[in-house]
Amino acid sequence: MQNSEIIKIENLTKRYHMGENDFTALRNINLTFSKGEFTGLVGPSGSGKTTLLNIIGSLDNPTEGNAIVLGNSVSELTHKQSAVLRNYHIGFIFQTYNLLSVYTVFDNVEFALLLQKHTVAERQKMVMEALDWVGLADKAQSKPAQLSGGECQRVSIARAMVKRPEIVLADEPSANLDAANSHHIIQTMKKLNRELNTTFIFATHDEKVMQYLDRIIHLKDGRIEKDLIMPDSKTESHVSL
Amino acid sequence: MLAFKLAFKNLVGAGLRTWLNVSVLSFAFVVIVFYNGMLDGWNRQGRSDTKAWETGNGQYWHPLYDRYDPFSLQDAHAVVTGEAAKLTKENQITPILITQATAYPQGRMLNVMLKGIDPNQKILMIPSGSLKAQNGEIPALIGKRMAESTHLQKGDHVLVRWRDVNGTFDAREILITEIFSSNVPTIDVSQIYVPLSSLQEMTGMKDEATFLVANGTLNNTEIKGWTFKDSKFLLKDFDEMIDTKKGGSRIIYLLLLSIALLAIFDTQVLSIFRRQKEIGTYIALGMTRSRVIRLFTVEGSMHSILALILGSLYGIPLMLLINKYGIPMPKSADQAGIAISEKIIPFYSLGMLVSTVLLVVISATIVSYFPTRRISKMKPTDALKGKIQ
């Protein structure tokens, strides 16, 4: 599988106006990500991890510099083009799952596909396949309120993966989970990364997650402190796709 | 279609809050339909009765006749000749002669209108056939309102005094041969009907009439010396009264509708505040802001669709029941001076139903849309954190 460069960050700076002062969340960041990476942005709170993820996900724009995602310059995209990029090419996994509470598990996972052009039968097949990946096919008709935290995060992974995106951005995916669930979740994602060659980028400061990462980028005060390749990262053990 | 599907799921998922809004809006919808139906029913009934009893399908007036000015009666009369006489013979018009008079029922004095009508006419529902000659006496016909106010009964004699064409006073006793009942008070109160020929003889106005009532076949044919007044003109008072009533009822149901719409508006504002994370998630999953706005607008306006369904569920049986028994009107209602029957049967026209549905749906859509404009200013990153105040 050819692991080409799919994200390029060039001299990226992000500043926020906070009252009369500016807060610089990212300072002159230069990075590239290749297809199939399993990478973590690691650092303390306020280091700029989530800001970088948001810019890569085209949810936010850089103040200076540029982020080129799958050949698209994020700062030059219109709202509509950003939406298309996210809908077809980027999956999101949130710390608080962000599942739609009035929908069933099936509906939540199907949601991303509703915005694309698939037939009902195709959607049905893709959703059930995604739920199979995360081991929740039997909970398809449950509501999020009936699931545990770990199960909710697995639904969130299925929702991110169902459209087979090139990139998945996961913001503290294990922060609300216990150790066992954290391992299970990260193993599931690692498996998907291997099988589907999807690029995963995490924002995390969870040691359990870090064990599985192939590359760890340390951020501090909006700067890259270290960018490490992890040759002996853990692999998935028992999760089957 | 997607927006409708999602909006429906969100609405149903919101539970009690949705159903409270829907209930209030459905109540407003049913009240609007009922009020309009009642007024339309009254309008149809009243117009039909007024045409049948009073105006016919238009009238030909003497040019000097003014129905609001009794003094005009002195000069507003002319001989029915030529084309008018021909049409009278063909029963296409019927002449009415009016003169002011004073009646003395049981010694009391009462100003009345003496109306001469052809006993053989078939154009108006007034039972003029009962005005047959009674051994040299003048037969007279009065309505039940007149009978009640004067305590006159069938077979009673009453003295009437009038001025003839020369202004000379004359008086005679007339015999009440019939008391009729009509929903149209304007042909009843303070009015006495006598045979046309008798009144022409009493007033010295041989072959004369004040106006001619037309049946439906004339279609605005010109008659020389007479001015045609169509139904629109003749029913102007009635239409104005209905419009006034509609104005009053509009205030009531617009108040109700406003309360329902305010509840929807409030829900939308609260929704957008409370569901910021959801909005952020929609955007993260690939929805454009305009699509999210559409989703929330459809969601708000869908209250109105659910309200229409709910309103139909209890409103249709309720209205069918009301239509079966009618709405009883108090006896004092006909003091208003316009046609009103003892029971009003509401009438629900397709146009009224469609316009009410549109009013409810469009107004719900508008109040749903305004709060959603805030979404266009939301930063998705802040929305995802639920940080927007």
XYZ file of C-alpha atoms in Angstrom:
630
model
C 0.000 0.000 0.000
C 1.477 3.348 -0.990
C 1.671 5.700 1.961
C 1.607 9.098 0.271
C 1.551 12.473 1.987
C -2.073 13.495 2.597
C -1.735 16.388 5.052
C 0.812 19.169 4.890
C 1.022 21.911 7.516
C 3.109 24.914 6.516
C 4.177 27.682 8.904
C 0.839 27.446 10.648
C 0.008 29.939 13.381
C -3.334 30.271 15.137
C -4.219 33.197 17.359
C -7.453 33.815 19.254
C -8.747 37.145 20.405
C -9.418 36.956 24.124
C -10.736 40.285 25.283
C -8.105 42.896 24.486
C -5.295 40.329 24.189
C -4.413 37.690 21.631
C -3.771 34.120 22.680
C -1.463 32.161 20.373
C -2.583 28.540 20.321
C -0.185 27.360 17.568
C 3.112 28.900 16.539
C 4.747 28.294 13.185
C 3.893 24.598 12.900
C 5.329 22.564 10.027
C 4.230 18.944 9.718
C 3.306 16.314 7.193
C 1.139 13.240 7.644
C 1.157 10.242 5.353
C -1.639 7.898 4.461
C -2.099 5.133 7.010
C -0.373 6.911 9.904
C -1.464 6.231 13.479
C -0.250 9.422 15.068
C -0.856 11.220 18.318
C -0.631 14.889 19.146
C 0.432 14.791 22.756
C 0.774 17.547 25.263
C -0.772 19.235 28.270
C -4.002 21.218 28.169
C -3.646 24.406 26.149
C -0.743 23.051 24.097
C -2.731 23.370 20.846
C -3.604 19.716 20.130
C -7.325 20.263 19.590
C -6.734 23.486 17.667
C -4.490 21.625 15.235
C -7.050 18.827 14.852
C -9.795 21.389 14.199
C -7.740 23.079 11.491
C -6.919 19.754 9.832
C -10.639 18.920 10.034
C -11.479 22.246 8.368
C -13.560 23.272 11.372
C -11.280 26.245 11.936
C -8.914 28.358 9.853
C -5.259 29.212 10.464
C -4.390 32.822 11.253
C -1.175 32.502 9.284
C 0.326 29.741 7.174
C -1.626 26.956 5.608
C -2.925 23.441 6.090
C -3.290 21.381 2.938
C -5.572 18.408 3.476
C -5.976 15.931 0.619
C -4.850 18.648 -1.747
C -7.269 21.255 -0.370
C -5.959 24.421 1.214
C -8.142 24.708 4.332
C -8.025 28.494 4.495
C -9.264 28.799 0.904
C -12.231 26.464 1.195
C -15.766 27.821 1.228
C -18.192 26.596 3.909
C -19.693 24.231 1.367
C -16.336 22.857 0.219
C -15.293 22.352 3.860
C -18.528 20.465 4.496
C -17.905 18.213 1.484
C -14.325 17.551 2.628
C -15.528 16.555 6.099
C -18.473 14.568 4.818
C -16.556 12.421 2.338
C -12.981 12.336 3.592
C -12.725 13.041 7.320
C -14.215 11.232 10.277
C -14.398 12.731 13.767
C -14.315 11.014 17.129
C -15.015 13.207 20.142
C -14.177 12.878 23.796
C -17.864 13.133 24.735
C -18.967 10.925 21.817
C -21.421 13.570 20.521
C -24.018 10.990 19.595
C -27.464 12.282 18.706
C -29.528 11.184 21.661
C -32.901 10.893 19.945
C -31.516 8.584 17.245
C -30.806 4.888 17.524
C -27.292 3.523 17.172
C -28.127 2.608 13.572
C -29.430 6.127 12.828
C -26.353 7.724 14.382
C -24.014 5.703 12.217
C -26.220 6.129 9.152
C -26.294 9.914 9.576
C -22.976 10.528 7.777
C -24.193 8.451 4.841
C -27.480 10.355 4.580
C -25.516 13.368 3.420
C -23.979 11.294 0.634
C -25.709 9.637 -2.274
C -26.312 6.034 -1.278
C -29.351 3.849 -1.720
C -31.175 2.561 1.358
C -29.800 -0.929 0.765
C -26.244 0.370 0.449
C -26.623 2.392 3.622
C -28.032 -0.564 5.499
C -25.110 -2.751 4.424
C -22.460 -0.137 5.216
C -23.914 0.691 8.649
C -24.189 -2.929 9.708
C -20.654 -3.546 8.488
C -19.372 -0.597 10.535
C -21.275 -1.793 13.594
C -19.753 -5.237 13.069
C -16.275 -3.684 13.117
C -16.918 -2.274 16.562
C -18.900 -5.274 17.822
C -22.230 -3.488 18.224
C -24.370 -5.029 15.487
C -26.733 -6.392 18.122
C -27.248 -2.906 19.592
C -28.300 -1.281 16.318
C -31.753 -0.347 17.592
C -30.630 0.845 21.028
C -30.573 4.511 21.947
C -27.264 6.040 23.152
C -28.736 6.445 26.642
C -28.987 2.649 26.867
C -25.271 2.141 26.170
C -22.169 2.289 28.355
C -19.478 4.909 27.752
C -17.278 2.398 25.951
C -20.144 1.333 23.716
C -20.976 4.957 22.928
C -17.393 5.586 21.872
C -17.510 2.492 19.685
C -20.642 3.854 18.010
C -18.730 7.072 17.505
C -15.902 5.116 15.835
C -18.405 3.318 13.604
C -19.940 6.669 12.651
C -16.512 8.056 11.769
C -15.511 4.950 9.797
C -18.767 4.074 8.010
C -18.039 6.385 5.104
C -14.511 4.965 4.739
C -12.724 8.294 5.178
C -9.053 8.794 4.420
C -8.530 10.595 7.729
C -9.991 10.119 11.220
C -9.424 12.819 13.804
C -9.929 11.679 17.385
C -9.955 14.245 20.145
C -9.218 12.595 23.512
C -11.215 9.485 22.585
C -10.393 7.643 25.801
C -10.658 10.500 28.270
C -14.071 9.430 29.588
C -13.378 5.699 29.575
C -11.951 3.244 32.073
C -8.700 1.389 31.339
C -10.283 -1.726 29.820
C -12.549 0.267 27.528
C -9.688 2.578 26.557
C -7.592 -0.375 25.435
C -10.491 -1.895 23.562
C -11.287 1.342 21.771
C -7.715 2.037 20.761
C -7.208 -1.530 19.632
C -10.306 -1.269 17.472
C -8.980 1.866 15.873
C -5.549 0.337 15.342
C -7.183 -2.617 13.638
C -9.157 -0.322 11.355
C -5.996 1.616 10.647
C -4.206 -1.535 9.572
C -7.047 -3.079 7.609
C -8.391 0.009 5.835
C -5.169 2.050 5.743
C -7.033 4.978 7.302
C -4.950 7.778 8.762
C -5.713 8.301 12.453
C -4.606 11.454 14.236
C -5.259 11.663 17.944
C -5.163 14.506 20.385
C -4.422 12.837 23.680
C -2.503 12.838 26.904
C -3.556 9.328 27.807
C -0.606 6.987 28.350
C -2.746 4.009 27.370
C -3.330 5.505 23.937
C 0.300 6.467 23.494
C 1.400 2.828 23.739
C -0.312 2.111 20.451
C 0.835 5.146 18.459
C 3.308 4.804 15.594
C 4.237 8.443 15.795
C 3.986 10.886 18.667
C 4.159 14.627 18.155
C 4.714 16.483 21.427
C 3.251 19.958 21.555
C 3.975 22.560 24.179
C 2.713 26.118 24.220
C 1.695 25.821 20.593
C 5.082 24.614 19.383
C 6.299 21.205 18.304
C 8.594 20.007 21.008
C 9.326 16.522 19.668
C 8.198 14.459 16.689
C 8.961 10.807 17.421
C 8.500 7.638 15.379
C 7.636 4.711 17.689
C 9.035 1.544 16.128
C 7.794 -0.771 18.869
C 4.249 0.459 19.357
C 1.620 -2.054 20.527
C -0.522 -3.690 17.919
C -4.117 -4.777 18.187
C -4.499 -8.113 19.948
C -7.939 -9.574 19.952
C -10.192 -7.259 17.957
C -11.253 -8.826 14.699
C -12.754 -6.966 11.763
C -36.545 15.154 2.389
C -33.592 14.457 4.676
C -34.370 17.576 6.690
C -37.986 16.407 7.148
C -36.910 12.944 8.206
C -34.347 14.241 10.692
C -36.633 16.986 11.941
C -39.423 14.516 12.570
C -37.113 12.238 14.554
C -35.780 15.165 16.574
C -39.271 16.453 17.293
C -40.675 13.118 18.352
C -37.522 12.497 20.358
C -37.988 15.798 22.208
C -41.137 14.307 23.791
C -43.346 16.363 26.072
C -41.940 19.753 24.995
C -42.950 19.043 21.409
C -46.413 17.821 22.314
C -47.129 20.827 24.511
C -46.289 23.164 21.635
C -48.210 21.029 19.187
C -51.259 20.927 21.461
C -51.395 24.708 21.860
C -50.913 25.248 18.135
C -53.513 22.628 17.249
C -55.989 24.355 19.561
C -55.316 27.658 17.799
C -55.793 25.925 14.437
C -59.118 24.367 15.453
C -60.368 27.664 16.910
C -59.434 29.565 13.734
C -61.194 27.026 11.540
C -64.225 26.937 13.824
C -64.566 30.738 14.044
C -64.173 31.164 10.312
C -66.518 28.262 9.648
C -69.137 29.729 11.934
C -68.926 33.156 10.311
C -68.926 31.668 6.814
C -71.935 29.540 7.752
C -73.732 32.580 9.094
C -72.725 34.555 6.008
C -74.073 31.935 3.607
C -77.257 31.431 5.610
C -77.820 35.156 6.084
C -77.179 36.055 2.454
C -79.406 33.274 1.237
C -82.238 34.253 3.650
C -81.915 37.953 2.855
C -82.110 37.258 -0.867
C -85.062 34.927 -0.437
C -87.067 37.245 1.830
C -85.990 40.764 1.007
C -83.703 41.599 -1.869
C -84.444 38.934 -4.465
C -81.742 38.797 -7.112
C -81.478 42.548 -7.329
C -83.922 45.424 -7.245
C -84.947 48.263 -9.566
C -85.302 51.387 -7.482
C -87.122 54.591 -8.209
C -84.251 57.066 -8.722
C -85.290 59.057 -5.626
C -85.604 56.069 -3.314
C -83.132 55.895 -0.436
C -83.660 52.997 1.943
C -81.974 54.894 4.790
C -84.144 57.992 4.368
C -87.878 57.517 5.038
C -88.544 61.068 3.783
C -87.507 59.941 0.296
C -90.634 57.754 0.193
C -92.836 60.792 -0.355
C -91.467 61.279 -3.860
C -89.887 57.919 -4.633
C -92.741 56.248 -6.502
C -93.674 55.891 -10.134
C -96.167 54.102 -12.320
C -95.064 50.669 -13.436
C -95.436 50.877 -17.207
C -93.886 49.622 -20.404
C -91.072 47.147 -19.943
C -91.558 47.056 -16.148
C -95.277 46.221 -16.531
C -94.435 43.524 -19.069
C -91.851 41.940 -16.766
C -94.296 42.105 -13.871
C -96.858 40.174 -15.882
C -94.179 37.610 -16.723
C -93.434 37.280 -12.988
C -89.848 38.343 -13.541
C -90.217 41.289 -11.223
C -92.642 42.132 -8.462
C -93.425 45.744 -7.510
C -93.349 46.933 -3.902
C -94.913 50.212 -2.826
C -93.894 51.696 0.511
C -95.418 54.471 2.530
C -94.898 55.694 6.066
C -97.814 55.157 8.437
C -98.795 55.119 12.076
C -100.400 52.047 13.623
C -102.436 52.102 16.825
C -102.269 48.608 18.302
C -104.278 48.535 21.544
C -104.448 52.315 21.508
C -100.685 52.782 21.431
C -99.019 54.691 18.643
C -96.334 53.072 16.519
C -94.514 54.305 13.428
C -94.591 51.646 10.747
C -93.856 51.108 7.080
C -96.854 50.028 5.068
C -95.657 47.847 2.237
C -97.835 46.944 -0.695
C -97.011 43.573 -2.218
C -98.684 41.544 -4.956
C -100.506 38.605 -3.284
C -99.648 36.437 -6.316
C -95.902 37.137 -6.366
C -93.555 34.176 -6.161
C -90.213 35.983 -6.104
C -89.969 36.641 -2.356
C -90.702 34.110 0.375
C -93.053 36.532 2.145
C -96.320 34.561 2.304
C -98.252 37.202 0.354
C -100.790 34.585 -0.733
C -102.530 35.131 2.600
C -103.363 38.718 1.597
C -106.680 37.766 0.063
C -109.627 40.147 0.196
C -111.654 39.628 3.384
C -115.246 40.920 2.988
C -114.188 44.411 2.129
C -111.561 44.538 4.877
C -107.909 45.175 4.098
C -105.916 42.012 4.880
C -102.502 42.550 6.452
C -99.468 40.427 7.087
C -96.907 40.993 9.838
C -93.790 39.206 11.029
C -93.473 37.533 14.410
C -91.147 40.234 15.770
C -93.729 42.876 14.908
C -96.456 40.679 16.399
C -94.487 40.231 19.621
C -93.714 43.917 20.039
C -97.295 45.021 19.323
C -99.063 42.016 20.898
C -101.058 41.624 17.679
C -102.421 38.236 16.777
C -103.930 36.659 13.731
C -107.514 37.932 13.349
C -106.858 41.194 15.219
C -107.876 44.514 13.763
C -105.536 47.455 13.999
C -106.028 51.070 13.009
C -103.482 52.558 10.630
C -103.155 56.155 9.523
C -101.211 57.333 6.482
C -100.875 60.269 4.126
C -101.966 59.906 0.539
C -100.208 61.222 -2.524
C -101.589 64.700 -1.867
C -100.416 64.729 1.753
C -103.909 64.210 3.167
C -104.198 62.018 6.258
C -106.488 59.026 6.060
C -107.055 56.102 8.411
C -108.587 52.620 8.303
C -108.677 49.419 10.207
C -106.800 46.500 8.738
C -107.200 42.803 9.536
C -104.155 40.711 10.511
C -104.614 37.603 8.361
C -101.247 35.978 8.913
C -98.127 36.202 11.076
C -95.026 34.897 9.360
C -91.691 33.823 10.747
C -88.487 34.838 9.036
C -84.765 34.962 9.926
C -84.540 38.405 8.309
C -85.499 41.100 10.831
C -85.324 43.936 8.277
C -88.530 42.738 6.578
C -90.327 42.260 9.862
C -89.712 44.912 12.506
C -92.223 47.800 12.271
C -93.544 46.619 8.931
C -97.044 45.771 7.776
C -97.723 44.134 4.411
C -100.955 44.791 2.608
C -102.064 43.953 -0.954
C -100.331 46.181 -3.477
C -103.593 47.207 -5.099
C -105.063 48.185 -1.699
C -102.086 50.363 -0.813
C -102.126 51.952 -4.285
C -105.801 52.798 -3.761
C -105.260 53.994 -0.151
C -102.472 56.347 -1.205
C -103.907 57.349 -4.562
C -100.813 56.000 -6.281
C -102.540 53.891 -8.890
C -100.242 51.294 -10.538
C -97.266 52.824 -8.770
C -94.339 51.226 -6.923
C -91.275 52.332 -4.954
C -89.073 49.541 -6.223
C -89.253 46.344 -8.194
C -87.796 43.089 -6.907
C -86.198 40.947 -9.614
C -85.917 37.197 -9.790
C -82.730 35.514 -11.010
C -83.514 35.569 -14.747
C -83.197 39.276 -15.512
C -79.443 39.512 -15.253
C -79.118 43.264 -14.881
C -81.524 44.122 -17.726
C -82.091 47.880 -17.916
C -85.603 49.175 -17.228
C -86.203 52.758 -18.221
C -86.971 55.022 -15.256
C -85.672 52.529 -12.674
C -82.157 52.088 -11.316
C -80.853 48.565 -10.905
C -79.245 47.672 -7.562
C -77.399 44.385 -7.498
C -77.099 41.924 -4.622
C -73.684 43.248 -3.684
C -75.166 46.689 -3.068
C -78.292 45.406 -1.365
C -76.335 43.110 0.980
C -73.750 45.746 1.832
C -75.004 46.156 5.418
C -74.963 42.435 5.978
C -71.476 42.052 4.518
C -70.190 44.913 6.658
C -71.620 43.301 9.778
C -69.960 39.989 8.921
C -66.683 41.794 8.255
C -66.932 43.480 11.644
C -67.575 40.135 13.304
C -64.657 38.624 11.426
C -62.428 41.466 12.579
C -63.358 40.775 16.190
C -62.833 37.049 15.911
C -59.532 37.602 14.095
C -58.204 39.382 17.188
C -59.118 36.394 19.355
C -57.607 33.764 17.143
C -54.520 35.800 16.309
C -53.937 36.115 20.047
C -54.208 32.353 20.376
C -51.961 31.808 17.391
C -49.428 34.276 18.808
C -49.263 32.358 22.081
C -48.636 29.130 20.179
C -46.052 30.752 17.940
C -44.332 32.323 20.924
C -44.008 28.853 22.444
C -42.417 27.583 19.222
C -40.094 30.589 19.069
C -39.088 30.040 22.670
C -38.474 26.350 22.029
C -36.324 27.184 19.020
C -34.219 29.687 20.967
C -33.792 27.173 23.781
C -33.067 24.369 21.313
C -30.318 26.281 19.607
C -28.784 27.192 22.951
C -29.041 23.704 24.415
C -28.159 21.793 21.280
C -24.935 23.584 20.374
C -22.955 20.351 20.560
C -25.449 18.723 18.253
C -25.141 21.619 15.815
C -21.338 21.343 15.977
C -21.614 17.607 15.387
C -23.838 18.115 12.338
C -21.242 20.484 10.899
C -18.384 18.112 11.761
C -20.220 15.283 10.044
C -20.413 17.320 6.864
C -23.543 19.438 7.021
C -23.257 23.010 5.797
C -24.477 25.747 8.136
C -27.341 26.526 5.772
C -28.381 22.890 5.881
C -28.360 22.935 9.686
C -30.452 26.120 9.599
C -32.868 24.392 7.249
C -33.029 21.381 9.548
C -33.887 23.510 12.598
C -36.370 25.616 10.616
C -38.110 22.522 9.290
C -38.097 21.114 12.805
C -39.827 24.217 14.143
C -42.287 24.446 11.303
C -43.056 20.749 11.671
C -44.783 21.659 14.909
C -47.429 23.101 12.637
C -47.735 19.898 10.581
C -48.130 17.839 13.748
C -50.583 20.440 15.060
C -52.652 20.109 11.886
C -52.723 16.338 12.283
C -53.569 16.511 15.987
C -56.124 19.282 15.395
C -57.761 17.186 12.690
C -57.957 14.198 15.015
C -60.143 15.966 17.550
C -61.346 18.893 15.460
C -63.043 16.960 12.658
C -65.317 14.882 14.953
C -66.047 17.986 17.027
C -66.992 20.042 13.980
C -69.087 17.238 12.497
C -70.980 17.119 15.773
C -71.482 20.882 15.770
C -72.650 20.750 12.155
C -75.166 18.067 13.063
C -76.790 20.102 15.830
C -75.895 23.658 14.795
C -74.909 26.507 17.085
C -77.996 27.874 18.854
C -78.176 31.659 18.727
C -79.733 33.649 21.570
C -83.102 35.226 20.831
C -81.619 38.664 21.307
C -79.174 38.057 18.454
C -81.571 39.318 15.784
C -81.712 42.695 17.525
C -78.558 43.331 15.503
C -80.908 43.923 12.573
C -79.347 41.449 10.202
C -80.419 38.008 9.122
C -79.605 35.354 11.678
C -81.317 32.027 12.145
C -82.020 30.249 15.407
C -79.133 27.883 14.709
C -76.040 28.547 12.693
C -74.595 25.654 10.741
C -70.868 26.347 10.216
C -69.543 26.062 6.688
C -65.954 25.058 6.053
C -64.896 26.011 2.554
C -61.823 24.507 0.938
C -60.398 27.996 0.450
C -60.797 28.828 4.139
C -59.227 25.521 5.201
C -56.298 25.921 2.810
C -55.688 29.535 3.846
C -55.829 28.588 7.556
C -53.374 25.738 7.010
C -51.069 28.109 5.115
C -51.377 30.753 7.844
C -50.414 28.264 10.550
C -47.591 26.614 8.566
C -46.088 29.825 7.194
C -46.219 31.688 10.512
C -44.702 28.678 12.324
C -41.952 28.523 9.682
C -41.178 32.221 10.061
C -40.916 32.089 13.861
C -38.855 28.921 13.562
C -36.455 30.492 11.106
C -35.535 33.648 13.011
C -33.765 32.003 15.972
C -31.869 29.674 13.615
C -30.056 32.571 11.962
C -27.802 32.468 15.004
C -26.396 29.187 13.702
C -24.839 30.953 10.731
C -22.701 32.968 13.144
C -21.630 29.977 15.249
C -18.059 28.783 15.125
C -18.237 24.993 14.828
C -15.336 24.579 17.257
C -17.167 26.571 19.944
C -20.449 24.838 19.150
C -18.806 21.430 19.631
C -17.681 22.512 23.078
C -21.081 24.010 23.884
C -19.330 27.282 24.730
C -21.585 29.795 23.027
C -23.518 32.027 25.422
